[in-house]
Short mmCIF file of C-alpha atoms in Angstrom, two decimals:
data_model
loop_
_atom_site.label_atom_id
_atom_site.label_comp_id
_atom_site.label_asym_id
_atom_site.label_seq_id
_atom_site.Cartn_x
_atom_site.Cartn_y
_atom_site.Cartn_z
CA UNK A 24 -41.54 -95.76 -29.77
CA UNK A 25 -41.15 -95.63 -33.36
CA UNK A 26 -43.76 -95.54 -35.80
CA UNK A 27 -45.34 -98.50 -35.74
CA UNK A 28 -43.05 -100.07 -33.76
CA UNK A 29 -45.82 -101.83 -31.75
CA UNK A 30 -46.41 -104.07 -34.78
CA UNK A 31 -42.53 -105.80 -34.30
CA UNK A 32 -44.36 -107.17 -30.86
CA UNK A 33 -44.40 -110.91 -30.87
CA UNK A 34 -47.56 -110.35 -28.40
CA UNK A 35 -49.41 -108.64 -30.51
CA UNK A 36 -53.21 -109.74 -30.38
CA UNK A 37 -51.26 -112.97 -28.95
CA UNK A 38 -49.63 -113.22 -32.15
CA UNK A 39 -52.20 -114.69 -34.00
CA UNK A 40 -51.84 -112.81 -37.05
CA UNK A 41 -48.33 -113.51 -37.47
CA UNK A 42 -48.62 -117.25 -36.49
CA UNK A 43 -51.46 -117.85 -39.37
CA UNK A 44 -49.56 -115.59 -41.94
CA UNK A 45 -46.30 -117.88 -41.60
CA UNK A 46 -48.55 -121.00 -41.81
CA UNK A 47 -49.56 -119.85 -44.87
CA UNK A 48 -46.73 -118.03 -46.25
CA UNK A 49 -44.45 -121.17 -45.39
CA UNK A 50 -46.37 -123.99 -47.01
CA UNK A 51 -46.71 -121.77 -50.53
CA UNK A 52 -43.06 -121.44 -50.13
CA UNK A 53 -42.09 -124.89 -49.72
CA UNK A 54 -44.66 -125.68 -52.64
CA UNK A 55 -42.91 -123.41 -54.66
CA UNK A 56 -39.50 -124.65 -53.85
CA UNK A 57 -39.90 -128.07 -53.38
CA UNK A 58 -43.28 -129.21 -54.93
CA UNK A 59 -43.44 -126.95 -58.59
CA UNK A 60 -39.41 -126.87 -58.69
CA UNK A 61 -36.22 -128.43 -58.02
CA UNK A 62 -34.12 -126.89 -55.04
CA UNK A 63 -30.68 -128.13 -54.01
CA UNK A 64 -28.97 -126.63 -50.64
CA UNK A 65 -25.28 -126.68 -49.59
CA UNK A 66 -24.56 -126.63 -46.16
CA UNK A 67 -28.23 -126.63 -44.20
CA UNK A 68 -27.23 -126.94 -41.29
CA UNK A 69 -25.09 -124.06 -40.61
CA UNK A 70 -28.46 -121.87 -40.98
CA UNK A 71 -29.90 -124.14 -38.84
CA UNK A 72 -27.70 -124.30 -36.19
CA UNK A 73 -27.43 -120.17 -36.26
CA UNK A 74 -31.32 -119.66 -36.32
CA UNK A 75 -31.93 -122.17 -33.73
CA UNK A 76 -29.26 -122.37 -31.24
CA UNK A 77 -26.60 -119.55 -31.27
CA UNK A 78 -26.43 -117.55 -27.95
CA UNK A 79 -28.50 -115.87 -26.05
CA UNK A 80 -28.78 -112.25 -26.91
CA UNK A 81 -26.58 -112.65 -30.46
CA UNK A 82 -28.11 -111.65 -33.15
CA UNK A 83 -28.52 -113.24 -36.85
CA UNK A 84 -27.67 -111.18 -40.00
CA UNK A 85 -28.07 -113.13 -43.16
CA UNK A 86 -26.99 -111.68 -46.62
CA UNK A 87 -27.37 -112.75 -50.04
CA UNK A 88 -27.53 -111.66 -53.76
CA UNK A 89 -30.72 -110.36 -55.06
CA UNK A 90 -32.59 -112.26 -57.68
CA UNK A 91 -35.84 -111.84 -57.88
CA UNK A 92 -39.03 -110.33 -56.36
CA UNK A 93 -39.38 -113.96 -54.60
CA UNK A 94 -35.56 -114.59 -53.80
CA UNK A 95 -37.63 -113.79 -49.85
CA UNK A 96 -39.28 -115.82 -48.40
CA UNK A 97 -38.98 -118.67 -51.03
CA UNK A 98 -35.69 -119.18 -50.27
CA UNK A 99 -36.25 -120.00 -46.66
CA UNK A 100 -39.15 -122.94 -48.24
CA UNK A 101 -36.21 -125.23 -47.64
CA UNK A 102 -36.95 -129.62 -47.19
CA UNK A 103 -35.96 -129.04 -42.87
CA UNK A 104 -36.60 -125.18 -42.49
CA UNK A 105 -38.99 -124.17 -39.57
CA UNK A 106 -40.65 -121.58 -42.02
CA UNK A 107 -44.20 -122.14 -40.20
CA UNK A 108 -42.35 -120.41 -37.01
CA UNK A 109 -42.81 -116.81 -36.88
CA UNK A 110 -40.23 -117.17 -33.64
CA UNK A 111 -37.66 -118.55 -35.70
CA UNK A 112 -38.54 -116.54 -38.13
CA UNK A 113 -36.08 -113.57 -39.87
CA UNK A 114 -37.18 -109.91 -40.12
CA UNK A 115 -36.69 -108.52 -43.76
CA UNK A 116 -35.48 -105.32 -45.50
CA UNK A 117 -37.88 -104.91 -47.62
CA UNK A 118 -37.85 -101.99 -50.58
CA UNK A 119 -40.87 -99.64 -49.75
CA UNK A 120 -41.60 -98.74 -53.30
CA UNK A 121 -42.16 -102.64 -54.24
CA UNK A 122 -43.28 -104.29 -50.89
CA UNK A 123 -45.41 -101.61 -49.71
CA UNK A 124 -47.56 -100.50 -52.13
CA UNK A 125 -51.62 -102.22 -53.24
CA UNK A 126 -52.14 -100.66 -56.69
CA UNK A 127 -55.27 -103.20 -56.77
CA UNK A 128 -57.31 -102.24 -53.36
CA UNK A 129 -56.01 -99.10 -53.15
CA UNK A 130 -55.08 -99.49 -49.08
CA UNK A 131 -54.01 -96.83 -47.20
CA UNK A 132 -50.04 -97.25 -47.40
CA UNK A 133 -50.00 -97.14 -43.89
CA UNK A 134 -52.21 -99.99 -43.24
CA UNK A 135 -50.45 -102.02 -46.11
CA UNK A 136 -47.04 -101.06 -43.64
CA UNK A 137 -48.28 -102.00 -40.65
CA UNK A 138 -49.82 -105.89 -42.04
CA UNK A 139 -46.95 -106.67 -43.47
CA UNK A 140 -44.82 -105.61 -40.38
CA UNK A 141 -47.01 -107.33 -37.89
CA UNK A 142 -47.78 -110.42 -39.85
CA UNK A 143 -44.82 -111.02 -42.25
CA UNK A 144 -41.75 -109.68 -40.42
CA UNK A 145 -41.21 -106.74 -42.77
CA UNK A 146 -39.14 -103.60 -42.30
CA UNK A 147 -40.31 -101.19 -45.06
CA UNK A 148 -36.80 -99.15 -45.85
CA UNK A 149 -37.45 -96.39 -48.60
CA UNK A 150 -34.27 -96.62 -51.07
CA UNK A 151 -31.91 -93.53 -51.04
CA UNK A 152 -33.69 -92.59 -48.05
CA UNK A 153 -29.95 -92.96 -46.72
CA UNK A 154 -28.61 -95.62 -44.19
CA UNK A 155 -30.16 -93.23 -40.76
CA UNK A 156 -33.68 -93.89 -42.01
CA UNK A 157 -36.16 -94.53 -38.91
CA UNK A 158 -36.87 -97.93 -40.04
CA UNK A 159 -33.13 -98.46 -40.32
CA UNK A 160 -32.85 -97.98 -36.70
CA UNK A 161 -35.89 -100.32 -35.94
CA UNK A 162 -34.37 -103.28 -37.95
CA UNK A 163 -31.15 -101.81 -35.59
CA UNK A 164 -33.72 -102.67 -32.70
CA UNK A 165 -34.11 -106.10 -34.12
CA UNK A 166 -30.49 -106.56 -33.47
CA UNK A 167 -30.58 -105.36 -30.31
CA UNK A 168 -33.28 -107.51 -29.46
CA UNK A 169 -30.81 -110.57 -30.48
CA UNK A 170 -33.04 -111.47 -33.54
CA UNK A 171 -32.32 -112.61 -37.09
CA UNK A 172 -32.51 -109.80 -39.91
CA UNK A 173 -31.96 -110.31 -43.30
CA UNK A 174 -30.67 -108.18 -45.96
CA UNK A 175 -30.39 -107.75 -49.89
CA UNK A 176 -26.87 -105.70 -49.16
CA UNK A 177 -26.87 -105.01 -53.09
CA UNK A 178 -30.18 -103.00 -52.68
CA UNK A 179 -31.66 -104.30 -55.67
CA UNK A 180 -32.34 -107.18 -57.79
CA UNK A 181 -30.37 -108.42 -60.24
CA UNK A 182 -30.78 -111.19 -62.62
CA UNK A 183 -27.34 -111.05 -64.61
CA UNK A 184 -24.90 -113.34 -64.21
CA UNK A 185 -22.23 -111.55 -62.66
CA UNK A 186 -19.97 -110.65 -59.91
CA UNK A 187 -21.54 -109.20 -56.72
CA UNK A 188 -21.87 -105.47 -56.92
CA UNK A 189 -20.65 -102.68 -54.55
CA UNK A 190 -22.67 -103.50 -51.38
CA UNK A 191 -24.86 -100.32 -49.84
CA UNK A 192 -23.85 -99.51 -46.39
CA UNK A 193 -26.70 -99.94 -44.68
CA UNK A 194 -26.28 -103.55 -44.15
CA UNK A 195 -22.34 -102.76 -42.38
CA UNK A 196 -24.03 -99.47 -40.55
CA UNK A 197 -26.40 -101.99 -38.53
CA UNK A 198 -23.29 -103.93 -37.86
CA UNK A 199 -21.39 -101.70 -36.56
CA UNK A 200 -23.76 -99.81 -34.48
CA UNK A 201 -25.02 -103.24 -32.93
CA UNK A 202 -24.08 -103.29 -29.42
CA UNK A 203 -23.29 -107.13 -29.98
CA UNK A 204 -21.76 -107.76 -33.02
CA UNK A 205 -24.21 -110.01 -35.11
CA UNK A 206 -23.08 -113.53 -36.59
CA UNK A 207 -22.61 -112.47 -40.04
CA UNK A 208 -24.03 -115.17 -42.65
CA UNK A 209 -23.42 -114.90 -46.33
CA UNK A 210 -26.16 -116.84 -48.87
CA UNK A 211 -25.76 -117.33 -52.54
CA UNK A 212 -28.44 -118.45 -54.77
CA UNK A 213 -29.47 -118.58 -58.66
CA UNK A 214 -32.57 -120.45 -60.31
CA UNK A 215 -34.80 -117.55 -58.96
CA UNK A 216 -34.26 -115.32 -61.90
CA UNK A 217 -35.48 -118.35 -63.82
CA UNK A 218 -38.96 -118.57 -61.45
CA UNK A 219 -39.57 -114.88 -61.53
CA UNK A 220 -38.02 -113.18 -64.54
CA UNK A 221 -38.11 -109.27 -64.81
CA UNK A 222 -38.78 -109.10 -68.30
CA UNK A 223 -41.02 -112.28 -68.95
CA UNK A 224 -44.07 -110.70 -70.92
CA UNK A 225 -44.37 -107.09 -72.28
CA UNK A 226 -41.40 -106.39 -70.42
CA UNK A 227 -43.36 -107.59 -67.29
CA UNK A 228 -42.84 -110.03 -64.82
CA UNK A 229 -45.33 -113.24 -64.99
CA UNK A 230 -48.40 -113.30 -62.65
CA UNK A 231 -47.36 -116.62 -61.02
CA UNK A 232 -43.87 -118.06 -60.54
CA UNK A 233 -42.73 -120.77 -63.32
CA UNK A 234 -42.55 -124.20 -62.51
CA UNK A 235 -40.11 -127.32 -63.12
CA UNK A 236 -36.82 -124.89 -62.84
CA UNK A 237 -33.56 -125.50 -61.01
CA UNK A 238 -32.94 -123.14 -57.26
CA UNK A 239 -29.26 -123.85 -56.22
CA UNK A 240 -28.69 -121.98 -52.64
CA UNK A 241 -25.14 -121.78 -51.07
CA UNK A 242 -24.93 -120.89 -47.50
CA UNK A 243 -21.20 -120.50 -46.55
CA UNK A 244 -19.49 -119.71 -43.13
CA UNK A 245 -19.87 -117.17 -40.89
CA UNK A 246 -17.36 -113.65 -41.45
CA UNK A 247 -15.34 -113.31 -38.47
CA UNK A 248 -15.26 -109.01 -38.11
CA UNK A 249 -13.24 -107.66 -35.58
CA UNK A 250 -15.26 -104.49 -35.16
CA UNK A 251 -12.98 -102.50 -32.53
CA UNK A 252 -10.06 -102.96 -34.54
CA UNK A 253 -11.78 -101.85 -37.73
CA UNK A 254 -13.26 -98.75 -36.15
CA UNK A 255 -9.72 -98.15 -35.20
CA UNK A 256 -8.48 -98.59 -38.78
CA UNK A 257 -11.03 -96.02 -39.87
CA UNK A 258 -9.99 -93.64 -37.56
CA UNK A 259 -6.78 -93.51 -39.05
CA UNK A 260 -7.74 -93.75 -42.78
CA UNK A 261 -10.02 -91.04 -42.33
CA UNK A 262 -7.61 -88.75 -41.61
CA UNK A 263 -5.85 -89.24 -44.24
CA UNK A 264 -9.25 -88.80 -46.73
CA UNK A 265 -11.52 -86.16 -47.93
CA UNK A 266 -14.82 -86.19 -48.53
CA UNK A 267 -18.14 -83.64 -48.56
CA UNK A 268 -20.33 -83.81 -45.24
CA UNK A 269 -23.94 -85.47 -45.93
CA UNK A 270 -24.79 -84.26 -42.50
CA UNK A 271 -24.30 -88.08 -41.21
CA UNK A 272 -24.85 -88.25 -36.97
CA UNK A 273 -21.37 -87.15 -36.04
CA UNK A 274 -21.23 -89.65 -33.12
CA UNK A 275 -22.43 -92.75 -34.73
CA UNK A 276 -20.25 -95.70 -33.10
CA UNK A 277 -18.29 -93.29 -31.67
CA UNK A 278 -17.25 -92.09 -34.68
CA UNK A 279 -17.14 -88.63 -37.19
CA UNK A 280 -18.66 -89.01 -40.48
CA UNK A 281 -15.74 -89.42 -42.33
CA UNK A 282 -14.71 -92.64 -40.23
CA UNK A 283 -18.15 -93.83 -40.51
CA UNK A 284 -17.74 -93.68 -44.22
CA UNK A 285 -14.29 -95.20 -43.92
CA UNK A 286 -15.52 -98.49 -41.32
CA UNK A 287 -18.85 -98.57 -43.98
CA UNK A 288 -16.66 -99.57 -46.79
CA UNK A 289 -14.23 -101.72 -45.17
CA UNK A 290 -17.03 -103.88 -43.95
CA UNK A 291 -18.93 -104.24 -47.26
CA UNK A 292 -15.45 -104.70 -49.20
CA UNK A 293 -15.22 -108.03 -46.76
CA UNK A 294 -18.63 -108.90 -47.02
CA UNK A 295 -18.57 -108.40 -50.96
CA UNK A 296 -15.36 -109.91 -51.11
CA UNK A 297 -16.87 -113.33 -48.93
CA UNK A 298 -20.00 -113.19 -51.48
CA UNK A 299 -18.04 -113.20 -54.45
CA UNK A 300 -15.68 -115.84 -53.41
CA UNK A 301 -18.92 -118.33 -52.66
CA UNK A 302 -20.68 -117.03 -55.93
CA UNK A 303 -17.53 -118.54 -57.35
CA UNK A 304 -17.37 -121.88 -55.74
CA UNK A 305 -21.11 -121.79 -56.65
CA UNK A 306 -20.01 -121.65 -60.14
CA UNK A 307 -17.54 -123.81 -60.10
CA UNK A 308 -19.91 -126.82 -58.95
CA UNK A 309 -22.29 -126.18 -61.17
CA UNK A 310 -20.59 -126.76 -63.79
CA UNK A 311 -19.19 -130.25 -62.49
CA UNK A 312 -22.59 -131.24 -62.48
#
């Protein structure tokens, strides 16, 4: 068992924790979203269908652009959304260095890890820690598990208006090592830059998120990736490439590093390419508005 792997348990003091954390969490959220701003969502129900009734033993992978500090879990504080279901509920990447860290009690980091994980669905991942991370692997076990993970594939925020940047491979690793291939969900939002701004005050963000501003979010259609035929296809562009070792696992997926690298990119090319296509259509409607 991984460290603190026992706090992913559902069971866990009967799940009490986690049940009163998403309570709470989920009400803020939809006050945020709903109550103090304006939030408009395109195409609900796919999310809904995937997070309540896809198949048994599928998993969930949600991606989206990176906004804000709040982009999750305000963006699930949708009019409809079960947020008050830690069942239903997605497990998070969530940057160590931000997420995990009290500078005002002082906790141990370790107990900070393990609330967070237990109670809000967190999976602290420590960035340029590299894509084989142990907490990589238990978000990995999520998967396995048939759950719903969401990532920031860009691996940090930004709050410039501009095309989607080269997507880490972490998020296409945990695809292609899933034993089931997980539904693959692409999200696309903007207003959250506007409720959490990096540089607000002193170069700081503000204490509270603003009120009375606009959250568009754009869920599109799942990515169809045919992941035999792409580990194929980066068998045979790998030979053909060069590249210095990083010491990867040389039997990830069945495959050598340099494959690995090759079916890494591939998959975040589609992905990014997918993203950027419904950033533009995003675009595009806003300004018919």
């Amino acid at each position: 068992m991984g460290t603190m792997e026992w706090a992913a348990r559902r069971d866990h003091l009967r799940g009490v924790p986690r049940k009163m954390i998403f309570l709470a969490v989920g009400a803020l959220t939809k006050a945020v979203a709903n109550l103090l701003n304006t939030t408009t969502v395109n195409n609900l129900d796919t999310l809904l269908r995937l997070v309540r009734h896809r198949p048994p033993g599928v998993p969930l992978l949600t991606v989206s652009n990176h906004m804000s500090t709040l982009d999750d879990p305000v963006m699930w504080g949708l009019k409809g959304f079960p947020t008050s279901d830690p069942d239903l509920g997605r497990w998070v990447l969530a940057a160590e260095d931000i997420c995990f860290k009290n500078p005002v009690y002082q906790l141990p980091e370790t107990l900070v890890k393990v609330s967070l994980k237990l109670t809000g669905k967190c999976i602290p991942i420590t960035r340029g820690g590299g894509i084989y991370q142990e907490h990589m692997n238990e978000a990995l076990d999520r998967l396995i598990d048939g759950g719903w993970v969401h990532t920031f594939p860009e691996g940090k925020v930004y709050q410039e208006d501009a095309p989607i940047r080269r997507l880490k491979w972490g998020t296409a690793s945990l695809i292609a090592r899933a034993p089931v291939t997980p539904i693959v969900l692409p999200i696309i939002h903007c207003g959250f830059e506007k409720v959490m701004p990096e540089s607000y005050m002193f170069g700081r963000r503000p204490p509270f998120p603003l009120c009375n501003k606009d959250i568009r979010i754009y869920i599109g259609e799942p990515i169809m990736l045919d992941i035999p035929k792409l580990k194929q296809e980066a068998i045979e562009m790998s030979r053909d490439s060069s590249f210095s070792e990083c010491g990867w696992p040389k039997t990830i997926c069945g495959l050598d590093e340099g494959a690995q690298r090759c079916l890494y990119t591939t998959i975040s090319d589609q992905i990014r390419g997918v993203m950027e296509r419904l950033r533009g259509r995003s675009r595009s409607s806003l300004k018919s508005i």
